[in-house]
Amino acid sequence: MSSAMTGQAKAGTPAGRSRLSAFGSAFVAGGYTMYPVLALLVLVGAVVAPNFATGINLINILEQVSVLGLTTIGLTFVVLIGRLDLSLEGIVGFAPMLAAVCLVPATAGGFGIELPSWMGLVVALGTAGLIGYFNGFMVVRVGLNPFISTLGLLVLLRGGVLIVSNGRSIYSPGPALTYLGSAKLLGLPVSVLVFAFVAVAIGLVFKYHRYGRALYAIGGNEDAARAAGINVDRVIWSAFVYAGLLAGLAGVLMTGRLDSAVTTQGQGIIFSAFAAAVIGGVSLGGGRGTMVGLVSGVLLIGVINNLLTLAQVPSFYVQASTGAVIIVAAVLTTVASRRSSGVRTRT
Amino acid sequence: MDRTQPIVEMRNISKTFGSTKALRGVDFTVMHGEVHALLGRNGAGKSTLVSTMSGLVASDTGTIRISRTEVAANGQPYAARIRDDIAHVQQTPQLFNLLTVAENLFLENPLVRRKFGIVSHRRMMSEAQALLDKWNIDIRAEALAGELSAGTRQLLEIMKALSRGVPVIILDEPTAALSNAEKRMLFEQVKALKALGISFIYISHHLDEVFEVADTVTILRDGQVVKEREDVGNLNVELIADLMMGEKTARSVRVDHTQADAPVLLQARGIGLYPVSAEGVDFEIRPGEIVALAGPVGGGKEALAMMLAGQLTPYKGKVSGAGGTLPTIGLVPTDRHASGYVGILGVRENVAIGGLDVLSGRFGFIDLDKEAAHVGNLARQTNVIASSLEQAVSQLSGGNQQKVVFARALCQNPQVIVALSPTRGVDVGAKEQLYALLRDLASKGLGVIVVSDEEDEISQLANRVVIVFEGRITGELRGDYTMKDLILRMEGVA
Ligand SMILES: Nc1ncnc2c1ncn2[C@@H]1O[C@H](COP(=O)(O)OP(=O)(O)OP(=O)(O)O)[C@@H](O)[C@H]1O
Ligand SMILES: [Mg+2]
């Protein structure tokens, strides 16, 4: 039989043009679309705001985005399989709060059980993982739509934070719990190192691990993944657990940075996480998205927020302009990916 | 209008997708009241050509005239201008699963529309019921399209196209998902409409159908016409196959590699195919054996296959392997669009998800070199034609998508392969190649279970044929059965 895989590869358009367009699609598919925009923004920032391009400020940006970054990575687990998880925002607030009240004495608002400080991490991450497990159960076993089940849980967790804390923030919950979010190592905040490590490790999993392959396959066509022999239910379930764990870790970092578990902790973060994911080219329909892209979305939001603050834009406007920028960035990503791949279901 | 003039006239049609030249200066004409078969191997450009005709894909060059509408193509969309002259049943199903049968049939149909775009529900229901009655299809007009069998869904799409009252109708592999009885119905309707002067463009890889319905044949190869408007009387199956493939394709015969005294690979004991089936079904397969499951649609052969593959849990009884452990099983599902391929992923990723166990090393990371080699090898063996292994499977031609699904089923070096309609949409040459591949694997001890409606396919492959009817095994053919035996058995129950 003639020429499988080669027949049509070289026929056609002038090599130069097709190489350029191949580069274009690889650029977009790899998730690099927003990096030129990011670079431009940094350049503009450096020119207009003298305090922007300083080492301290840039590290500050990284420190600020690490919480959002971890939440977005968690969210991406479930978005890649075509689901979503709104309760991550609740976990960011609830998991560290529960840990904090288990640590501090009753006089400081705790339960009075005063667990050793390192147990705080166990409680926070354990709670986060369990909540993720519950979400997975609801979606896989009960068959609920994740939008509605995780929305319910989000509201429930918000209330839960107030219940366990009696509506009061908990200050100085203990050194082990706050270490990750407050300490420095080699001149860098530990939170930045944690984010970088998680991003690299999970980026490798997404791209090169069989678990990552299964995520993309399920997001692209769940039935096909099942027919290919993938244990679809287990992957979906575990994706919710990983998402919960990462949101719990994000919450721990946040509590550490503030040295307190605040009752409003994490509020609104799920919107930024969705925005960062979409800007980074993660498709809400599932099956598409890369760690490289996701990180660009997170950084973009961080840089914009920072610039607006440095430019002393009144805080009311910061929120509104962030929203506007999200829309613009989403348009850019969409146009770029349509231009480059033009994927349409064929006949 | 002059009936001796062509109703469709296409001149110098070209279409390039990225680096693939799908069509290169094709001329194509269709006369009034003609059934024109468009043939060619997988990826030849058939679907692309008819898509440029209906405007689904805009041609880059040339002119298209349908009835009185003339279009000079330059890559810009023109579908709106010819919409009222042509209907197109695509190779990929286009029904809306969550709409009812009636809504699917009369979507955007002026017949049921009233003032302000309000749709007359009563009118729609009665028209739909009339249409279903005319075709003699026993489903309710309120049923959701997503609940129907693949064959019925295909028929619905055809009915929708045929009831639009247009002079030209494209049928792109309409029979791929149809049972023999459903095919009969289709052919009757086509002949009736042809008598009224309606023209058809008919694409199929079942060459025998061509002689049944077509008047004229045009053959494409690599985006060019190799035989234009040949009278079907001047052709035969072998000639067409050779023209399509550009080389001789020999029809192979079955070989028996059954290791009769080896332990059973996979067996079923007393399994219930239906929720309330009275008696259980027993089945076993040995290394090297190729078994076909045949029988009417819904008779239980698909259910048996899916239970053997571990995708469905039997209502009672048990499926087990030699010594208690189940063998590794590769599955080719019936409906490649629904559960075959992941459209947005490339060929490599699609094939690899079938064999994550063999491709990943310790800690579960994929061995990229091994993946490239293994997938490349499978793609070659199954004759997948793509611009590269990274091309999204949604962009491949229908037959090549099917080959990707086939390659995926082989990816984990299975001990048993369960293949439902494995060569649906695959051209005659590639079919032979897949058959040879299955025989070769059988000679190395693989057990093959094929579910098929095609007598040819069964007789070329199967050492044993099991007839499944009404949830029971009602017959079996072994060894030296003849084609006549087979047809008698298969029709005996239908
Ligand atoms: N949207 C697309 N993007 C890229 N390539 C495409 C696209 N559509 C079609 N092609 C390519 O064009 C060629 C012709 O495809 P086409 O679907 O017309 O083949 P076909 O003759 O219908 O084959 P089959 O018998 O398998 O259905 C193939 O090589 C295919 O990969
Ligand atoms: Mg086709």
JSON list of C-alpha atoms in Angstrom, two decimals, chain A residues 1-13 18 21 201 204-205 207-211 213-214 216-221 223-230 286-288 341-347, chain B residues 18-21 41 43 47 51 56 90 92 245 247 311 331 333 337-342 344-345 348 352-354 356-357 360 363-366 368 371 383-384 386-387 389 394-397 408 429 433:
[
{"chain": "A", "resi": 1, "resn": "MET", "atom": "CA", "xyz": [0.00, 0.00, 0.00]},
{"chain": "A", "resi": 2, "resn": "SER", "atom": "CA", "xyz": [1.41, 3.36, -0.91]},
{"chain": "A", "resi": 3, "resn": "SER", "atom": "CA", "xyz": [2.68, 6.19, 1.16]},
{"chain": "A", "resi": 4, "resn": "ALA", "atom": "CA", "xyz": [0.77, 6.23, 4.39]},
{"chain": "A", "resi": 5, "resn": "MET", "atom": "CA", "xyz": [1.75, 9.25, 6.48]},
{"chain": "A", "resi": 6, "resn": "THR", "atom": "CA", "xyz": [3.84, 10.81, 3.78]},
{"chain": "A", "resi": 7, "resn": "GLY", "atom": "CA", "xyz": [1.71, 11.18, 0.69]},
{"chain": "A", "resi": 8, "resn": "GLN", "atom": "CA", "xyz": [0.33, 14.60, 1.35]},
{"chain": "A", "resi": 9, "resn": "ALA", "atom": "CA", "xyz": [2.73, 15.96, 3.86]},
{"chain": "A", "resi": 10, "resn": "LYS", "atom": "CA", "xyz": [4.98, 17.84, 1.51]},
{"chain": "A", "resi": 11, "resn": "ALA", "atom": "CA", "xyz": [2.70, 18.61, -1.37]},
{"chain": "A", "resi": 12, "resn": "GLY", "atom": "CA", "xyz": [1.39, 22.11, -1.51]},
{"chain": "A", "resi": 13, "resn": "THR", "atom": "CA", "xyz": [1.97, 25.61, -0.34]},
{"chain": "A", "resi": 18, "resn": "SER", "atom": "CA", "xyz": [3.54, 26.68, 5.81]},
{"chain": "A", "resi": 21, "resn": "SER", "atom": "CA", "xyz": [1.88, 28.85, 9.96]},
{"chain": "A", "resi": 201, "resn": "ALA", "atom": "CA", "xyz": [5.60, 19.27, 38.53]},
{"chain": "A", "resi": 204, "resn": "LEU", "atom": "CA", "xyz": [5.03, 17.76, 33.51]},
{"chain": "A", "resi": 205, "resn": "VAL", "atom": "CA", "xyz": [2.14, 15.57, 34.60]},
{"chain": "A", "resi": 207, "resn": "LYS", "atom": "CA", "xyz": [2.09, 16.90, 29.33]},
{"chain": "A", "resi": 208, "resn": "TYR", "atom": "CA", "xyz": [3.99, 13.70, 29.85]},
{"chain": "A", "resi": 209, "resn": "HIS", "atom": "CA", "xyz": [2.17, 11.58, 32.41]},
{"chain": "A", "resi": 210, "resn": "ARG", "atom": "CA", "xyz": [-0.50, 9.02, 31.60]},
{"chain": "A", "resi": 211, "resn": "TYR", "atom": "CA", "xyz": [-2.79, 10.81, 34.03]},
{"chain": "A", "resi": 213, "resn": "ARG", "atom": "CA", "xyz": [-3.20, 12.12, 28.79]},
{"chain": "A", "resi": 214, "resn": "ALA", "atom": "CA", "xyz": [-6.32, 10.72, 30.40]},
{"chain": "A", "resi": 216, "resn": "TYR", "atom": "CA", "xyz": [-7.24, 15.55, 27.92]},
{"chain": "A", "resi": 217, "resn": "ALA", "atom": "CA", "xyz": [-8.89, 12.48, 26.44]},
{"chain": "A", "resi": 218, "resn": "ILE", "atom": "CA", "xyz": [-11.82, 12.65, 28.84]},
{"chain": "A", "resi": 219, "resn": "GLY", "atom": "CA", "xyz": [-12.25, 16.37, 28.22]},
{"chain": "A", "resi": 220, "resn": "GLY", "atom": "CA", "xyz": [-12.21, 15.80, 24.46]},
{"chain": "A", "resi": 221, "resn": "ASN", "atom": "CA", "xyz": [-14.60, 12.85, 24.34]},
{"chain": "A", "resi": 223, "resn": "ASP", "atom": "CA", "xyz": [-17.03, 8.00, 25.73]},
{"chain": "A", "resi": 224, "resn": "ALA", "atom": "CA", "xyz": [-13.99, 7.57, 23.53]},
{"chain": "A", "resi": 225, "resn": "ALA", "atom": "CA", "xyz": [-11.76, 7.66, 26.60]},
{"chain": "A", "resi": 226, "resn": "ARG", "atom": "CA", "xyz": [-13.89, 4.98, 28.21]},
{"chain": "A", "resi": 227, "resn": "ALA", "atom": "CA", "xyz": [-13.77, 2.80, 25.10]},
{"chain": "A", "resi": 228, "resn": "ALA", "atom": "CA", "xyz": [-10.00, 3.21, 25.02]},
{"chain": "A", "resi": 229, "resn": "GLY", "atom": "CA", "xyz": [-9.83, 1.52, 28.41]},
{"chain": "A", "resi": 230, "resn": "ILE", "atom": "CA", "xyz": [-9.32, 4.57, 30.63]},
{"chain": "A", "resi": 286, "resn": "GLY", "atom": "CA", "xyz": [-12.52, 20.65, 28.25]},
{"chain": "A", "resi": 287, "resn": "GLY", "atom": "CA", "xyz": [-9.66, 18.88, 26.55]},
{"chain": "A", "resi": 288, "resn": "ARG", "atom": "CA", "xyz": [-7.52, 21.90, 25.80]},
{"chain": "A", "resi": 341, "resn": "SER", "atom": "CA", "xyz": [-5.75, 26.28, 14.09]},
{"chain": "A", "resi": 342, "resn": "GLY", "atom": "CA", "xyz": [-9.11, 27.05, 12.55]},
{"chain": "A", "resi": 343, "resn": "VAL", "atom": "CA", "xyz": [-10.25, 23.70, 13.86]},
{"chain": "A", "resi": 344, "resn": "ARG", "atom": "CA", "xyz": [-13.75, 22.95, 12.71]},
{"chain": "A", "resi": 345, "resn": "THR", "atom": "CA", "xyz": [-15.47, 19.65, 12.83]},
{"chain": "A", "resi": 346, "resn": "ARG", "atom": "CA", "xyz": [-15.09, 18.22, 9.40]},
{"chain": "A", "resi": 347, "resn": "THR", "atom": "CA", "xyz": [-17.36, 16.27, 7.14]},
{"chain": "B", "resi": 18, "resn": "GLY", "atom": "CA", "xyz": [-2.90, 23.98, 5.40]},
{"chain": "B", "resi": 19, "resn": "SER", "atom": "CA", "xyz": [-0.35, 21.84, 3.62]},
{"chain": "B", "resi": 20, "resn": "THR", "atom": "CA", "xyz": [-2.86, 19.34, 2.22]},
{"chain": "B", "resi": 21, "resn": "LYS", "atom": "CA", "xyz": [-4.13, 19.77, -1.32]},
{"chain": "B", "resi": 41, "resn": "ARG", "atom": "CA", "xyz": [-10.07, 5.77, -1.59]},
{"chain": "B", "resi": 43, "resn": "GLY", "atom": "CA", "xyz": [-8.74, 10.84, 1.74]},
{"chain": "B", "resi": 47, "resn": "SER", "atom": "CA", "xyz": [-16.32, 14.60, 1.09]},
{"chain": "B", "resi": 51, "resn": "SER", "atom": "CA", "xyz": [-18.82, 20.03, 0.59]},
{"chain": "B", "resi": 56, "resn": "LEU", "atom": "CA", "xyz": [-20.18, 23.76, 3.54]},
{"chain": "B", "resi": 90, "resn": "GLN", "atom": "CA", "xyz": [-22.84, 14.60, 5.74]},
{"chain": "B", "resi": 92, "resn": "THR", "atom": "CA", "xyz": [-20.45, 12.95, 10.28]},
{"chain": "B", "resi": 245, "resn": "MET", "atom": "CA", "xyz": [-6.52, 2.50, -5.39]},
{"chain": "B", "resi": 247, "resn": "GLU", "atom": "CA", "xyz": [-3.08, -0.53, -8.10]},
{"chain": "B", "resi": 311, "resn": "GLN", "atom": "CA", "xyz": [-17.65, -2.23, 28.73]},
{"chain": "B", "resi": 331, "resn": "LEU", "atom": "CA", "xyz": [-12.03, -2.37, 21.53]},
{"chain": "B", "resi": 333, "resn": "PRO", "atom": "CA", "xyz": [-16.60, 0.67, 19.20]},
{"chain": "B", "resi": 337, "resn": "HIS", "atom": "CA", "xyz": [-18.06, 9.67, 16.13]},
{"chain": "B", "resi": 338, "resn": "ALA", "atom": "CA", "xyz": [-19.67, 9.02, 19.50]},
{"chain": "B", "resi": 339, "resn": "SER", "atom": "CA", "xyz": [-17.08, 6.89, 21.22]},
{"chain": "B", "resi": 340, "resn": "GLY", "atom": "CA", "xyz": [-14.26, 6.30, 18.78]},
{"chain": "B", "resi": 341, "resn": "TYR", "atom": "CA", "xyz": [-11.90, 9.21, 18.50]},
{"chain": "B", "resi": 342, "resn": "VAL", "atom": "CA", "xyz": [-11.19, 12.41, 20.42]},
{"chain": "B", "resi": 344, "resn": "ILE", "atom": "CA", "xyz": [-9.53, 17.81, 19.11]},
{"chain": "B", "resi": 345, "resn": "LEU", "atom": "CA", "xyz": [-6.53, 15.61, 19.83]},
{"chain": "B", "resi": 348, "resn": "ARG", "atom": "CA", "xyz": [-0.63, 10.28, 18.17]},
{"chain": "B", "resi": 352, "resn": "ALA", "atom": "CA", "xyz": [-1.69, 6.38, 22.62]},
{"chain": "B", "resi": 353, "resn": "ILE", "atom": "CA", "xyz": [-4.66, 6.55, 25.00]},
{"chain": "B", "resi": 354, "resn": "GLY", "atom": "CA", "xyz": [-5.45, 2.99, 23.97]},
{"chain": "B", "resi": 356, "resn": "LEU", "atom": "CA", "xyz": [-1.12, 3.98, 28.25]},
{"chain": "B", "resi": 357, "resn": "ASP", "atom": "CA", "xyz": [-0.09, 0.82, 30.12]},
{"chain": "B", "resi": 360, "resn": "SER", "atom": "CA", "xyz": [4.34, 4.55, 30.26]},
{"chain": "B", "resi": 363, "resn": "PHE", "atom": "CA", "xyz": [5.87, 6.49, 37.84]},
{"chain": "B", "resi": 364, "resn": "GLY", "atom": "CA", "xyz": [3.47, 6.57, 34.90]},
{"chain": "B", "resi": 365, "resn": "PHE", "atom": "CA", "xyz": [5.34, 9.00, 32.68]},
{"chain": "B", "resi": 366, "resn": "ILE", "atom": "CA", "xyz": [5.00, 8.33, 28.94]},
{"chain": "B", "resi": 368, "resn": "LEU", "atom": "CA", "xyz": [8.06, 9.62, 24.28]},
{"chain": "B", "resi": 371, "resn": "GLU", "atom": "CA", "xyz": [5.30, 6.34, 21.93]},
{"chain": "B", "resi": 383, "resn": "ASN", "atom": "CA", "xyz": [-2.63, 2.78, 6.71]},
{"chain": "B", "resi": 384, "resn": "VAL", "atom": "CA", "xyz": [-3.69, 6.04, 8.35]},
{"chain": "B", "resi": 386, "resn": "ALA", "atom": "CA", "xyz": [-2.68, 12.20, 7.69]},
{"chain": "B", "resi": 387, "resn": "SER", "atom": "CA", "xyz": [-0.46, 15.21, 7.14]},
{"chain": "B", "resi": 389, "resn": "LEU", "atom": "CA", "xyz": [0.82, 12.31, 13.50]},
{"chain": "B", "resi": 394, "resn": "SER", "atom": "CA", "xyz": [-11.45, 15.73, 13.46]},
{"chain": "B", "resi": 395, "resn": "GLN", "atom": "CA", "xyz": [-9.63, 16.94, 10.33]},
{"chain": "B", "resi": 396, "resn": "LEU", "atom": "CA", "xyz": [-9.03, 13.49, 8.89]},
{"chain": "B", "resi": 397, "resn": "SER", "atom": "CA", "xyz": [-11.24, 11.92, 6.26]},
{"chain": "B", "resi": 408, "resn": "ARG", "atom": "CA", "xyz": [-5.94, 2.65, 19.13]},
{"chain": "B", "resi": 429, "resn": "GLY", "atom": "CA", "xyz": [-7.76, -1.49, -0.30]},
{"chain": "B", "resi": 433, "resn": "GLN", "atom": "CA", "xyz": [-4.87, -4.40, 4.74]}
]
